[in-house]
Coordinates of C-alpha atoms in Angstrom, one line a residue:
X231 CA 0.3 0.1 -0.1
X232 CA 1.4 3.5 -0.8
X233 CA -0.1 6.3 1.4
X234 CA -0.6 9.9 -0.2
X235 CA -3.5 11.1 1.1
X236 CA -4.3 12.3 4.7
X237 CA -7.4 10.9 4.6
X238 CA -5.8 7.4 4.5
X239 CA -7.3 5.7 7.7
X240 CA -3.5 4.3 8.8
X241 CA -2.4 8.2 8.5
X242 CA -5.2 9.2 10.5
X243 CA -4.4 6.6 13.5
X244 CA -0.7 7.7 13.6
X245 CA -1.8 11.4 13.4
X246 CA -4.3 10.9 16.3
X247 CA -1.3 9.2 18.5
X248 CA 1.1 11.8 17.6
X249 CA -1.3 14.7 18.5
X250 CA -3.2 13.6 21.5
X251 CA -1.1 12.1 24.2
X252 CA -4.0 11.1 26.4
X253 CA -5.4 8.8 23.5
X254 CA -1.8 7.4 22.9
X255 CA -1.6 6.3 26.9
X256 CA -5.0 5.0 26.9
X257 CA -4.2 2.8 23.9
X258 CA -0.7 2.0 25.2
X259 CA 1.3 3.3 22.3
X260 CA 4.8 4.7 21.8
X261 CA 6.0 6.3 18.9
X262 CA 9.4 5.6 17.8
X263 CA 11.0 8.0 14.8
X264 CA 14.2 7.1 13.3
X265 CA 15.6 4.0 11.8
X266 CA 18.3 3.6 14.6
X267 CA 15.8 4.2 17.2
X268 CA 13.2 1.4 15.7
X269 CA 16.0 -0.8 15.6
X270 CA 17.1 -0.4 19.2
X271 CA 12.9 -0.7 20.3
X272 CA 12.8 -4.0 18.1
X273 CA 16.1 -5.3 19.7
X274 CA 14.8 -4.6 22.9
X275 CA 11.7 -6.9 22.8
X276 CA 9.0 -4.1 21.9
X277 CA 6.2 -5.1 19.8
X278 CA 5.3 -3.0 16.6
X279 CA 1.6 -1.9 16.0
X280 CA 1.9 0.0 12.7
X281 CA 4.9 1.4 10.9
X282 CA 5.0 4.0 8.1
X283 CA 8.2 4.9 6.0
X284 CA 9.1 7.8 3.6
X285 CA 8.7 6.9 0.1
X286 CA 11.8 5.4 -1.8
X287 CA 13.4 4.3 1.6
X288 CA 13.5 0.7 2.6
X289 CA 11.2 -0.3 5.0
X290 CA 12.7 -1.3 8.5
X291 CA 13.2 -5.0 9.2
X292 CA 10.8 -6.9 11.5
X293 CA 7.9 -4.1 11.1
X294 CA 4.9 -4.1 8.6
X295 CA 5.4 -0.7 7.0
X296 CA 3.5 1.1 4.7
X297 CA 5.1 3.6 2.2
X298 CA 4.0 7.3 2.3
X299 CA 4.6 10.4 0.2
X300 CA 7.1 12.8 1.6
X301 CA 4.3 15.5 2.1
X302 CA 2.3 13.0 4.1
X303 CA 5.1 11.5 6.2
X304 CA 6.4 15.0 7.0
X305 CA 3.0 15.7 8.7
X306 CA 3.8 13.1 11.6
X307 CA 7.5 13.5 12.1
X308 CA 9.5 16.0 13.9
X309 CA 12.7 15.4 12.1
X310 CA 11.0 16.9 8.7
X311 CA 12.8 16.0 5.5
X312 CA 15.4 13.6 7.5
X313 CA 13.5 11.0 9.3
X314 CA 12.8 7.9 7.4
X315 CA 10.5 5.8 9.5
X316 CA 7.9 6.1 12.1
X317 CA 6.8 3.2 14.1
X318 CA 4.0 3.0 16.5
X319 CA 5.3 0.3 19.3
X320 CA 3.5 -1.4 22.4
X321 CA 6.2 -0.9 25.0
X322 CA 7.8 -3.3 27.1
X323 CA 6.4 -2.5 30.6
X324 CA 7.5 -3.4 34.0
X325 CA 6.2 -2.6 37.8
X326 CA 7.9 -2.7 41.1
X327 CA 6.5 -6.1 41.9
X328 CA 8.0 -7.4 38.6
X329 CA 11.5 -6.1 38.6
X330 CA 14.4 -8.4 39.0
X331 CA 17.4 -7.0 40.4
X332 CA 20.6 -7.7 41.9
X333 CA 21.7 -7.8 45.5
X334 CA 23.8 -4.6 44.6
X335 CA 21.4 -2.9 42.3
X336 CA 21.9 0.8 41.3
X337 CA 18.3 2.7 40.8
X338 CA 17.7 6.1 39.3
X339 CA 14.3 7.6 40.7
X340 CA 13.0 10.6 38.7
X341 CA 10.2 12.2 40.8
X342 CA 8.0 14.5 39.7
X343 CA 9.5 15.2 36.5
X344 CA 8.1 17.6 34.4
X345 CA 10.0 18.2 31.3
X346 CA 10.1 15.2 28.7
X347 CA 13.4 16.3 27.5
X348 CA 15.0 16.1 30.9
X349 CA 13.5 12.9 31.6
X350 CA 14.7 11.4 28.2
X351 CA 18.3 12.8 28.7
X352 CA 18.4 10.9 32.2
X353 CA 17.2 7.7 30.4
X354 CA 20.1 8.2 28.1
X355 CA 22.7 8.6 30.8
X356 CA 21.1 5.6 32.8
X357 CA 21.2 3.2 30.0
X358 CA 24.8 4.3 29.3
X359 CA 25.9 3.7 33.0
X360 CA 23.8 0.5 32.9
X361 CA 21.8 1.2 35.9
X362 CA 19.4 -1.8 36.9
X363 CA 16.0 0.4 36.6
X364 CA 14.7 3.8 36.2
X365 CA 11.9 4.6 38.4
X366 CA 9.5 7.7 37.4
X367 CA 7.9 8.5 40.6
X368 CA 4.7 10.6 40.2
X369 CA 6.3 12.0 37.2
X370 CA 4.4 14.9 35.4
X371 CA 6.0 13.9 31.9
X372 CA 4.4 11.5 29.6
X373 CA 7.1 8.7 29.9
X374 CA 6.4 7.6 26.5
X375 CA 6.3 11.2 24.8
X376 CA 8.0 11.8 21.5
X377 CA 10.5 14.1 23.1
X378 CA 11.2 11.3 26.0
X379 CA 12.1 8.6 23.0
X380 CA 14.2 11.2 21.0
X381 CA 16.4 12.2 24.1
X382 CA 16.9 9.1 25.1
X383 CA 18.6 7.8 21.8
X384 CA 17.2 4.3 22.9
X385 CA 17.7 4.2 26.2
X386 CA 14.2 4.0 27.0
X387 CA 14.0 0.7 25.5
X388 CA 17.2 -0.8 26.9
X389 CA 16.5 -0.1 30.6
X390 CA 13.8 -1.1 32.5
X391 CA 11.7 1.8 33.4
X392 CA 8.7 1.8 36.0
X393 CA 5.9 4.4 36.8
X394 CA 4.6 4.3 40.2
X395 CA 3.1 6.8 42.7
X396 CA 5.7 8.4 44.8
X397 CA 4.1 6.9 48.0
X398 CA 4.5 3.5 46.5
X399 CA 8.1 3.9 45.4
X400 CA 8.9 5.1 48.8
X401 CA 7.6 2.2 50.8
X402 CA 8.9 -0.2 48.4
X403 CA 12.3 1.1 48.3
X404 CA 12.7 0.6 52.2
X405 CA 11.1 -2.6 51.9
X406 CA 13.8 -3.9 49.5
X407 CA 16.4 -2.4 51.7
X408 CA 17.7 0.1 49.2
X409 CA 20.1 2.9 50.7
X410 CA 18.4 6.0 49.4
X411 CA 20.0 9.4 48.8
X412 CA 18.6 12.6 47.7
X413 CA 20.3 15.0 45.4
X414 CA 19.3 18.0 47.2
X415 CA 20.2 22.0 47.1
X416 CA 20.5 21.9 50.8
X417 CA 22.4 18.7 51.1
X418 CA 25.0 18.3 53.6
X419 CA 27.2 15.5 52.2
X420 CA 29.1 15.4 49.2
X421 CA 28.5 12.2 46.8
X422 CA 32.4 12.2 46.5
X423 CA 32.8 11.2 50.1
X424 CA 29.7 9.1 50.4
X425 CA 29.6 5.3 49.5
X426 CA 27.5 4.7 46.9
X427 CA 28.4 1.0 46.3
X428 CA 25.9 -1.8 47.5
X429 CA 21.8 -1.5 46.9
X430 CA 21.5 2.3 46.0
X431 CA 18.7 4.5 45.0
X432 CA 19.6 7.9 43.7
X433 CA 16.5 10.3 44.0
X434 CA 16.3 13.5 41.8
X435 CA 13.2 15.9 41.5
X436 CA 11.8 18.3 39.3
X437 CA 13.8 21.4 38.3
X438 CA 10.7 23.8 39.3
X439 CA 9.8 22.2 42.8
X440 CA 12.7 19.9 43.8
X441 CA 11.8 16.8 45.7
X442 CA 8.8 16.4 47.9
X443 CA 9.3 16.7 51.7
X444 CA 8.4 13.3 52.0
X445 CA 11.5 12.1 50.8
X446 CA 13.2 13.2 54.0
X447 CA 12.0 10.0 55.8
X448 CA 12.3 7.7 52.7
X449 CA 15.8 8.8 51.7
X450 CA 17.2 10.9 54.7
X451 CA 20.5 11.3 53.2
X452 CA 20.8 14.8 51.4
X453 CA 23.6 14.8 49.0
X454 CA 24.8 18.1 47.1
X455 CA 27.5 18.5 44.1
X456 CA 30.1 21.0 45.0
X457 CA 28.8 24.3 43.3
X458 CA 32.2 26.6 43.4
X459 CA 30.2 29.7 41.3
X460 CA 27.6 31.8 41.8
X461 CA 24.9 29.2 40.4
X462 CA 23.5 26.7 43.1
X463 CA 22.1 24.0 40.8
X464 CA 22.6 22.3 37.5
X465 CA 19.9 21.2 34.9
X466 CA 18.5 18.1 36.5
X467 CA 19.7 15.7 33.6
X468 CA 23.3 17.3 34.1
X469 CA 23.2 16.4 37.8
X470 CA 21.8 12.9 37.3
X471 CA 24.8 12.2 34.7
X472 CA 27.4 13.5 37.1
X473 CA 26.2 11.5 40.4
X474 CA 25.5 8.4 38.3
X475 CA 29.0 8.4 36.9
X476 CA 30.2 8.7 40.4
X477 CA 28.4 5.7 41.7
X478 CA 29.8 3.8 38.6
X479 CA 33.3 4.9 39.3
X480 CA 32.9 3.6 42.8
X481 CA 31.8 0.6 41.8
X482 CA 34.3 -0.4 39.6
X483 CA 36.8 0.7 41.9
X484 CA 35.3 -1.6 44.4
X485 CA 35.6 -4.6 42.1
X486 CA 39.3 -3.9 41.0

């Protein structure tokens, strides 16, 4: 089938998912744009539902994909003129109960994240560090928004990600025996002087509100990155990258 009209039912279905996040979330769909990202989603066991590709481009392997005119295809993608494929997937999903974690698990908890770009960037770094899971607690972002997918560069596919309420996550972390650390503006401890080996959860809050006060009981240790200039904070995804790589450094040293 060749799609050259915006009246085509498959185009309309994809456009509805593209424009209405509430529909996309209700129907359990994640849109993945770009051949590299699609291949990574497939390799991670995500199930393709519908694929479209630009006319003249080879269809992605493992996906039933339909060729579209460039004019029609560009109505559906962010990277107009350069993106080649767009696939709707049914994401692989985890819950707190189905996570299988090692004894020395390292978790990143993104609490109340309000910006999809930041969430995607944190997922990208978390996958690079090979954390055992990312937990999105009481997130204000759509975990499967196109901006999250794009900024994660496939990290969303290759790392277990769980969505749960803040209260559920806090209770679960304590029941599972995690040492949980807040990254906090009022922190008195340095991550470089804190033991981040073992069963550890690193908790970061939203940039606009910070961490909810309830974390003081669930994660009593407040860590703060050294700030030598006039600014008192970093972008949350940058801060996540710094502390995750410090945890990785410590773990590699402990194993050497």
